[in-house]
Coordinates of C-alpha atoms and ligand atoms in Angstrom, one line a residue:
M284 CA 42.1 -7.4 28.4
T285 CA 39.0 -5.4 27.7
R286 CA 38.2 -2.5 30.2
G287 CA 35.1 -4.3 31.4
R288 CA 36.9 -7.5 32.3
T289 CA 39.8 -5.6 33.8
L290 CA 37.4 -3.8 36.1
A291 CA 35.6 -7.0 37.0
A292 CA 39.0 -8.7 37.8
S293 CA 40.1 -5.9 40.0
I294 CA 36.8 -6.0 41.9
L295 CA 37.2 -9.8 42.4
K296 CA 40.8 -9.3 43.6
Q297 CA 39.7 -7.0 46.3
V298 CA 36.9 -9.3 47.4
E299 CA 39.5 -12.1 47.7
A300 CA 41.5 -9.8 49.9
G301 CA 38.5 -9.4 52.3
R302 CA 36.8 -6.3 50.9
R303 CA 33.0 -6.3 50.7
L304 CA 31.7 -6.8 47.1
D305 CA 29.3 -3.8 47.3
V306 CA 32.1 -1.5 48.5
A307 CA 34.6 -2.8 45.9
W308 CA 31.9 -2.3 43.3
R309 CA 31.1 1.3 44.4
E310 CA 34.7 2.3 44.5
S311 CA 35.7 0.7 41.1
G312 CA 33.9 3.4 39.1
A313 CA 32.1 0.6 37.2
E314 CA 28.7 2.1 38.1
D315 CA 29.4 5.0 35.6
S316 CA 30.5 2.7 32.8
P317 CA 28.3 2.2 29.8
E318 CA 29.0 -1.5 30.3
R319 CA 27.7 -1.3 33.9
G320 CA 25.2 -4.2 33.6
W321 CA 27.7 -6.5 31.9
I322 CA 30.5 -5.9 34.4
R323 CA 28.1 -6.3 37.3
A324 CA 26.8 -9.6 35.9
L325 CA 30.3 -10.9 35.6
A326 CA 31.7 -9.7 39.0
Y327 CA 28.6 -10.6 41.1
G328 CA 27.9 -13.8 39.1
T329 CA 31.4 -15.1 39.6
V330 CA 31.2 -14.5 43.3
R331 CA 27.7 -16.0 43.6
L332 CA 28.6 -19.2 41.7
Q333 CA 32.1 -19.5 43.0
G334 CA 31.4 -22.8 44.7
R335 CA 29.8 -24.3 41.6
L336 CA 32.6 -23.0 39.4
D337 CA 35.3 -24.3 41.6
H338 CA 33.8 -27.8 41.7
L339 CA 33.8 -27.8 37.9
L340 CA 37.3 -26.3 37.5
A341 CA 38.7 -28.9 40.0
R342 CA 37.4 -31.6 37.7
Y343 CA 39.0 -30.2 34.6
S344 CA 42.3 -29.2 36.1
D345 CA 45.0 -31.6 37.3
R346 CA 46.1 -29.1 39.9
T347 CA 44.3 -28.5 43.2
L348 CA 42.4 -25.2 42.8
A349 CA 43.6 -23.9 46.3
K350 CA 47.2 -24.3 45.2
L351 CA 46.9 -22.2 42.1
D352 CA 48.2 -18.6 42.1
P353 CA 45.3 -16.1 42.8
P354 CA 45.4 -14.6 39.3
V355 CA 45.2 -18.0 37.7
R356 CA 42.2 -19.0 39.9
R357 CA 40.5 -15.7 39.2
A358 CA 41.0 -16.0 35.4
L359 CA 39.6 -19.6 35.5
R360 CA 36.5 -18.6 37.5
M361 CA 35.8 -15.5 35.3
G362 CA 36.5 -17.4 32.1
A363 CA 34.3 -20.3 33.1
F364 CA 31.5 -18.0 34.2
Q365 CA 31.5 -16.2 30.9
I366 CA 31.5 -19.4 28.9
L367 CA 28.7 -21.1 31.0
E368 CA 26.5 -18.2 32.0
M369 CA 27.0 -15.2 29.7
T370 CA 25.4 -16.2 26.4
S371 CA 26.5 -13.0 24.8
V372 CA 30.2 -13.9 25.1
P373 CA 31.7 -16.2 22.5
D374 CA 33.7 -19.1 24.2
Y375 CA 36.9 -18.2 22.4
A376 CA 36.7 -14.6 23.6
A377 CA 36.1 -15.6 27.2
A378 CA 39.0 -18.1 27.1
S379 CA 41.5 -15.9 25.2
Q380 CA 40.8 -12.9 27.5
S381 CA 41.5 -15.1 30.6
V382 CA 44.7 -16.4 29.0
E383 CA 45.8 -12.8 28.3
Y384 CA 45.0 -11.8 31.9
V385 CA 47.3 -14.5 33.3
R386 CA 50.0 -13.8 30.7
R387 CA 50.2 -10.2 32.0
S388 CA 50.4 -11.4 35.7
P389 CA 53.4 -12.7 37.6
A390 CA 51.8 -16.2 37.1
R391 CA 52.3 -16.1 33.3
A392 CA 53.7 -19.6 33.2
A393 CA 50.2 -20.9 33.9
A394 CA 48.7 -19.4 30.7
G395 CA 48.7 -22.8 29.0
L396 CA 46.9 -24.4 31.9
V397 CA 44.2 -21.7 31.8
N398 CA 43.8 -22.3 28.1
A399 CA 43.5 -26.0 28.4
V400 CA 41.0 -26.0 31.3
L401 CA 38.8 -23.4 29.7
R402 CA 38.7 -25.4 26.4
K403 CA 37.4 -28.3 28.4
V404 CA 34.8 -26.1 30.0
A405 CA 33.7 -24.8 26.6
R406 CA 33.5 -28.4 25.3
Y407 CA 31.8 -30.2 28.1
G408 CA 30.0 -27.4 30.0
W409 CA 28.4 -28.2 33.3
A410 CA 27.4 -31.7 32.1
R411 CA 30.4 -33.8 32.9
S412 CA 31.3 -32.2 36.2
G413 CA 29.8 -34.8 38.5
Y414 CA 27.8 -32.7 40.9
P415 CA 26.3 -34.7 43.7
D416 CA 22.8 -36.0 43.1
P417 CA 20.4 -34.2 45.5
A418 CA 18.5 -37.5 45.9
V419 CA 21.6 -39.1 47.3
D420 CA 23.6 -36.3 48.9
M421 CA 21.7 -33.1 49.4
V422 CA 24.4 -31.5 51.5
G423 CA 27.0 -32.2 48.8
H424 CA 24.6 -30.9 46.1
L425 CA 23.7 -27.7 47.8
T426 CA 27.4 -27.1 48.6
A427 CA 28.7 -27.7 45.1
W428 CA 25.9 -26.9 42.7
G429 CA 24.2 -24.6 45.2
S430 CA 27.5 -22.8 45.8
H431 CA 27.2 -22.3 49.5
P432 CA 29.6 -23.2 52.4
R433 CA 28.9 -26.7 53.7
W434 CA 28.4 -25.7 57.4
L435 CA 25.7 -23.3 56.4
V436 CA 24.0 -25.9 54.2
E437 CA 24.0 -28.3 57.1
R438 CA 22.6 -25.7 59.4
W439 CA 19.8 -24.7 57.0
I440 CA 18.8 -28.4 56.3
A441 CA 18.5 -28.9 60.1
A442 CA 16.4 -25.7 60.4
F443 CA 14.2 -25.7 57.2
G444 CA 14.4 -29.3 56.0
A445 CA 16.0 -30.5 52.8
V446 CA 13.2 -29.0 50.6
G447 CA 13.3 -25.6 52.4
A448 CA 17.1 -25.4 52.4
R449 CA 17.2 -26.2 48.7
A450 CA 14.6 -23.5 47.9
L451 CA 16.6 -21.0 50.0
V452 CA 19.8 -21.8 48.2
D453 CA 18.1 -21.6 44.8
M454 CA 16.7 -18.2 45.8
N455 CA 20.1 -16.9 46.9
N456 CA 21.5 -17.7 43.5
R457 CA 18.9 -15.6 41.7
E458 CA 19.2 -11.9 40.9
A459 CA 17.2 -9.8 43.4
D460 CA 14.6 -7.4 42.1
T461 CA 15.0 -3.7 42.9
Y462 CA 12.3 -2.0 44.8
M463 CA 11.5 1.6 45.5
R464 CA 9.6 2.9 48.5
P465 CA 8.0 6.3 47.8
I466 CA 8.5 8.8 50.6
G467 CA 6.4 11.9 51.1
T468 CA 4.3 11.0 48.1
S469 CA 1.6 8.4 47.4
R470 CA 2.3 5.2 45.6
E471 CA -0.1 6.2 42.8
E472 CA 1.6 9.6 42.3
A473 CA 5.0 7.8 42.3
V474 CA 3.9 5.3 39.7
A475 CA 2.5 8.1 37.5
A476 CA 5.8 10.1 37.8
L477 CA 7.8 7.0 36.9
A478 CA 5.7 6.4 33.9
K479 CA 6.2 10.0 32.8
A480 CA 10.0 9.5 33.1
G481 CA 9.7 6.4 30.8
I482 CA 9.8 3.8 33.6
A483 CA 6.6 1.7 33.2
I484 CA 5.7 -0.3 36.2
D485 CA 4.3 -3.8 35.7
E486 CA 1.5 -4.1 38.3
A487 CA 0.4 -7.6 37.1
E488 CA 1.7 -9.2 40.3
G489 CA -1.3 -9.8 42.5
G490 CA -1.7 -7.5 45.5
A491 CA 1.2 -5.3 44.6
R492 CA -0.9 -2.2 44.5
A493 CA -1.9 -2.7 48.1
E494 CA 1.7 -2.5 49.2
M495 CA 3.9 0.6 49.8
W496 CA 6.7 -0.5 47.5
I497 CA 7.1 -0.5 43.7
R498 CA 9.1 -3.1 41.9
L499 CA 11.3 -1.4 39.3
P500 CA 11.8 -3.0 35.8
S501 CA 15.2 -4.7 35.7
R502 CA 16.5 -2.3 33.0
A503 CA 15.6 0.9 35.0
K504 CA 18.4 2.6 36.7
P505 CA 17.6 3.2 40.4
A506 CA 19.1 6.7 40.2
D507 CA 16.7 7.6 37.3
A508 CA 13.7 6.4 39.4
L509 CA 14.8 8.4 42.4
A510 CA 15.2 11.5 40.2
A511 CA 11.7 11.0 38.9
T512 CA 9.9 10.8 42.2
P513 CA 10.9 11.0 45.9
G514 CA 11.7 7.7 47.6
I515 CA 14.4 5.3 48.6
I516 CA 15.6 2.0 47.2
Q517 CA 14.7 -0.6 49.8
D518 CA 13.8 -4.3 49.8
P519 CA 10.2 -4.9 50.9
A520 CA 11.6 -6.8 53.9
A521 CA 13.1 -3.6 55.3
S522 CA 9.8 -1.7 54.5
L523 CA 7.9 -4.4 56.4
V524 CA 10.2 -4.0 59.4
V525 CA 9.4 -0.3 59.5
E526 CA 5.6 -1.1 59.2
Y527 CA 5.9 -3.6 62.0
A528 CA 7.9 -1.2 64.2
A529 CA 5.1 1.3 63.9
P530 CA 6.2 4.0 66.4
D531 CA 3.3 6.2 67.5
P532 CA 2.7 9.1 65.1
G533 CA 4.5 12.2 66.4
S534 CA 6.8 10.3 68.6
V535 CA 10.6 10.7 69.0
V536 CA 12.5 7.7 67.6
A537 CA 16.1 6.8 68.2
D538 CA 17.5 4.6 65.5
L539 CA 20.8 3.4 67.1
C540 CA 22.2 1.5 64.1
A541 CA 20.9 3.8 61.4
A542 CA 23.3 3.8 58.5
P543 CA 23.0 3.8 55.6
G544 CA 19.6 5.1 56.6
G545 CA 16.7 3.5 54.6
K546 CA 14.7 2.7 57.8
A547 CA 15.5 6.0 59.5
L548 CA 14.2 7.9 56.5
A549 CA 11.1 5.7 56.2
L550 CA 10.5 6.1 60.0
G551 CA 10.7 9.8 59.5
E552 CA 7.3 9.7 57.7
R553 CA 5.6 8.9 61.0
A554 CA 7.8 10.2 63.7
A555 CA 8.0 13.8 64.9
R556 CA 11.8 13.5 64.8
V557 CA 14.3 10.7 64.3
L558 CA 17.7 10.5 65.9
A559 CA 19.9 8.5 63.5
A560 CA 23.0 7.2 65.3
D561 CA 25.7 4.8 64.0
S562 CA 29.2 3.9 65.1
S563 CA 30.6 4.4 61.6
P564 CA 31.0 8.1 60.6
S565 CA 31.4 7.3 56.9
R566 CA 28.3 5.2 56.8
L567 CA 26.4 7.8 58.9
S568 CA 27.1 10.4 56.2
L569 CA 25.0 8.4 53.9
V570 CA 21.9 9.0 56.1
S571 CA 22.4 12.8 55.7
A572 CA 23.1 12.4 51.9
G573 CA 19.8 10.3 51.6
W574 CA 17.9 13.0 53.4
R575 CA 19.4 15.8 51.3
R576 CA 18.3 14.0 48.1
L577 CA 14.8 13.7 49.4
A578 CA 14.9 17.4 50.5
R579 CA 15.8 18.4 46.9
S580 CA 12.7 16.7 45.7
G581 CA 10.7 18.7 48.2
A582 CA 9.3 15.6 50.0
A583 CA 11.7 15.1 52.9
P584 CA 10.6 14.2 56.4
P585 CA 12.0 16.3 59.2
R586 CA 15.8 16.2 59.0
P587 CA 17.2 13.4 61.2
W588 CA 19.6 14.4 63.9
T589 CA 22.7 12.4 63.2
V590 CA 25.3 11.4 65.7
V591 CA 28.3 9.0 65.7
A592 CA 27.8 6.8 68.7
D593 CA 28.2 3.2 70.0
A594 CA 24.7 1.8 70.6
R595 CA 26.0 0.1 73.7
F596 CA 26.1 3.6 75.2
P597 CA 23.1 5.3 73.6
P598 CA 23.7 9.0 72.9
V599 CA 20.2 9.8 74.2
A600 CA 18.7 9.3 77.7
R601 CA 15.3 8.3 76.5
A602 CA 13.2 8.1 73.3
D603 CA 9.6 7.1 72.8
A604 CA 10.8 4.3 70.5
V605 CA 14.3 2.9 70.2
I606 CA 15.1 0.9 67.0
L607 CA 18.1 -1.4 67.0
D608 CA 18.7 -2.7 63.5
A609 CA 21.7 -4.7 64.7
P610 CA 24.9 -5.7 62.8
C611 CA 24.3 -9.3 61.9
S612 CA 25.5 -12.2 59.7
G613 CA 23.2 -11.0 56.9
T614 CA 22.3 -14.6 56.0
G615 CA 18.9 -13.3 54.7
T616 CA 20.5 -11.1 52.1
F617 CA 22.8 -13.4 50.1
R618 CA 21.0 -12.6 46.9
R619 CA 22.0 -9.0 47.1
R620 CA 25.3 -9.6 48.8
P621 CA 26.6 -12.9 47.3
D622 CA 30.0 -12.5 48.9
G623 CA 28.3 -12.7 52.4
R624 CA 28.1 -16.5 52.1
W625 CA 31.9 -16.8 51.8
R626 CA 32.5 -14.3 54.5
V627 CA 30.3 -15.5 57.4
T628 CA 31.8 -18.2 59.7
A629 CA 30.6 -20.0 62.8
E630 CA 33.1 -18.0 64.8
R631 CA 31.8 -14.7 63.4
L632 CA 28.3 -15.7 64.2
R633 CA 29.3 -16.3 67.8
S634 CA 31.0 -12.9 68.1
L635 CA 28.0 -11.1 66.6
Q636 CA 25.7 -12.8 69.1
L637 CA 27.8 -11.4 72.0
L638 CA 27.7 -7.9 70.4
Q639 CA 24.0 -8.1 69.8
R640 CA 23.4 -9.0 73.4
E641 CA 25.4 -5.9 74.6
L642 CA 23.6 -3.7 72.0
L643 CA 20.2 -4.8 73.2
D644 CA 21.1 -4.1 76.8
G645 CA 22.4 -0.7 75.8
A646 CA 19.4 0.2 73.7
A647 CA 17.0 -0.9 76.4
S648 CA 18.6 1.7 78.8
A649 CA 17.1 4.5 76.6
V650 CA 13.6 3.1 76.6
P651 CA 11.3 4.9 79.2
P652 CA 8.5 3.0 81.0
G653 CA 5.7 2.5 78.4
G654 CA 8.2 3.0 75.5
L655 CA 9.0 0.8 72.6
L656 CA 12.2 -1.2 71.8
V657 CA 12.4 -2.8 68.3
Y658 CA 15.2 -5.2 67.6
A659 CA 15.8 -6.2 63.9
T660 CA 18.2 -8.2 61.8
C661 CA 18.5 -9.4 58.3
S662 CA 19.7 -12.8 59.5
L663 CA 17.9 -16.2 59.3
E664 CA 19.9 -17.6 62.3
P665 CA 17.9 -18.3 65.5
E666 CA 20.9 -17.3 67.7
E667 CA 20.7 -13.8 66.3
N668 CA 16.9 -13.7 66.3
W669 CA 14.5 -15.4 68.6
C670 CA 17.2 -16.8 71.0
Q671 CA 18.6 -13.3 71.4
I672 CA 15.1 -12.0 72.3
R673 CA 14.2 -14.9 74.5
D674 CA 17.4 -14.3 76.6
F675 CA 16.8 -10.6 76.7
L676 CA 13.2 -11.0 77.9
A677 CA 14.6 -13.3 80.6
R678 CA 17.1 -10.6 81.7
R679 CA 14.6 -7.8 81.5
R680 CA 11.3 -8.8 82.9
D681 CA 9.9 -5.3 82.5
F682 CA 9.8 -5.8 78.7
R683 CA 7.3 -7.9 76.8
I684 CA 6.5 -8.6 73.1
D685 CA 3.9 -6.1 71.7
P686 CA 3.4 -6.9 68.0
G687 CA 1.1 -4.0 67.5
S688 CA -0.9 -4.2 64.3
G689 CA 1.7 -3.4 61.6
A690 CA 2.7 -6.0 59.0
S691 CA 0.5 -8.5 60.8
R692 CA 0.6 -10.9 57.8
C693 CA 4.3 -11.5 58.5
V694 CA 4.1 -11.9 62.3
D695 CA 4.7 -15.4 63.8
G696 CA 3.1 -17.1 66.8
R697 CA 5.5 -15.3 69.2
G698 CA 4.5 -11.9 67.9
C699 CA 7.8 -11.4 66.0
L700 CA 8.2 -10.5 62.3
R701 CA 9.8 -13.2 60.3
L702 CA 10.5 -13.3 56.6
L703 CA 12.3 -16.1 54.7
P704 CA 13.6 -15.3 51.2
H705 CA 12.3 -18.6 49.8
E706 CA 8.8 -18.1 51.1
S707 CA 8.4 -14.3 50.6
G708 CA 10.6 -13.7 47.6
F709 CA 12.1 -10.8 49.6
D710 CA 15.2 -10.5 51.8
G711 CA 15.1 -12.5 55.0
A712 CA 14.3 -10.4 58.1
F713 CA 13.5 -10.8 61.8
A714 CA 12.1 -8.2 64.2
A715 CA 10.8 -8.1 67.7
R716 CA 8.7 -5.2 68.9
M717 CA 8.8 -5.0 72.7
R718 CA 7.2 -2.6 75.1
R719 CA 8.5 -1.7 78.5
A720 CA 6.0 -1.9 81.3
G721 CA 4.5 1.5 82.2
Ligands
SAM1078 C1 22.1 -3.6 59.6 S1 23.1 -2.2 59.5 C2 21.8 -0.9 59.7 C3 21.0 -0.6 58.5 C4 20.1 0.6 58.7 N1 19.2 0.5 59.8 C5 19.3 0.9 57.4 O1 18.1 0.6 57.4 O2 19.8 1.4 56.5 C6 23.9 -2.2 61.0 C7 24.7 -0.9 61.3 O3 25.1 -1.0 62.6 C8 26.3 -0.2 62.7 N2 27.0 -0.6 63.9 C9 27.8 -1.7 64.1 N3 28.2 -1.8 65.4 C10 27.6 -0.7 66.1 C11 27.7 -0.2 67.4 N4 28.4 -0.8 68.4 N5 27.0 0.9 67.7 C12 26.3 1.6 66.7 N6 26.2 1.1 65.4 C13 26.9 0.0 65.1 C14 27.0 -0.5 61.4 O4 27.9 0.6 61.1 C15 25.8 -0.6 60.4 O5 25.7 0.7 59.8

């Protein structure tokens, strides 16, 4: 099998074993391959459309997909994805490479089955696969064609209505744009520096100039953009959370779940000093690495103090503003992390809720009278967002919502920041900015 496909298959194997796709991708070495874009399209696309592919493969195979050996299932998914979604790949190449993959695996006896199923895929495409009609069965449609777990689809239809849930699922199945947020330099200077480095920015999109972020062309390598001008790669949703948090200029900020550090570095532009804490030492090292990269470009904010700590027991007695960007289900980021949809479960959601509650109580203990507490997630689920804040405010009557004036265009009637991917085109996000009574 070609090197690109071998790498993609090994990434998929790791994801099946429970590894996060972005981690498997980073560690695979594929990022340095000249075929980077192609391998990424195959690996990420196969995970993203796994539900849609499985529905089709189940139709064309006389064996239940769940009962097939893992290499056979993987070869079928990868082969079908190339045939149906990668126009640059001839059907015969996609099929024969999948057959070869299975022949070299312990499941070699299934090579004939893979060949037969992929021939049918090439002949009939998506057309004959009998996806549920959205007018008759929206849950079935969004589960199979939309490639999302049924329980999430049901939950989102209840929350956003059928039209909203469909728009969200469609959005999750698109490639996300890459955005850069300049740091220590103006947006105009950054755009000029990018142009000089051969990265021309399309400003046609209305209003983009007024924002702090820059949308990179799809062919631009983020590393090249960061080499051309100081900044971080960050979705506008995260930039908006920082804008909403708006700690007072010159204040001391404690970011208690800081890694990998995008928000901590952006907060550093306003704050006198940022304490960046996280319970994961390896992830925390990314905060320092990010700061060093900015420092090399001569535009770094003050170096954040970094400390490995559990936010339930904050490593600081008090800070003017405490930021809690809590671990969450990440249901607002399925475009960028397509494996997230297969990983999250109702049970995991419940255990995250309990953790977030404890984290909030811990973080609040470091907020002095008159200080700020900002809770944020990249989840769309009310239990992790408003319900969490409602319960916190009932426990801690000395805190109240204080939306300030940052990112006011995204603030809801309760004073919380709320972004939905299908409405904003950005990642989903929630944040509550609360002030402790003085
Ligand atoms: C949503 S991410 C934070 C993203 C970060 N704020 C940024 O902008 O790059 C959540 C982080 O919380 C950390 N975390 C999980 N449990 C924690 C705990 N009990 N105490 C502190 N950090 C924790 C994870 O390691 C993860 O880095």
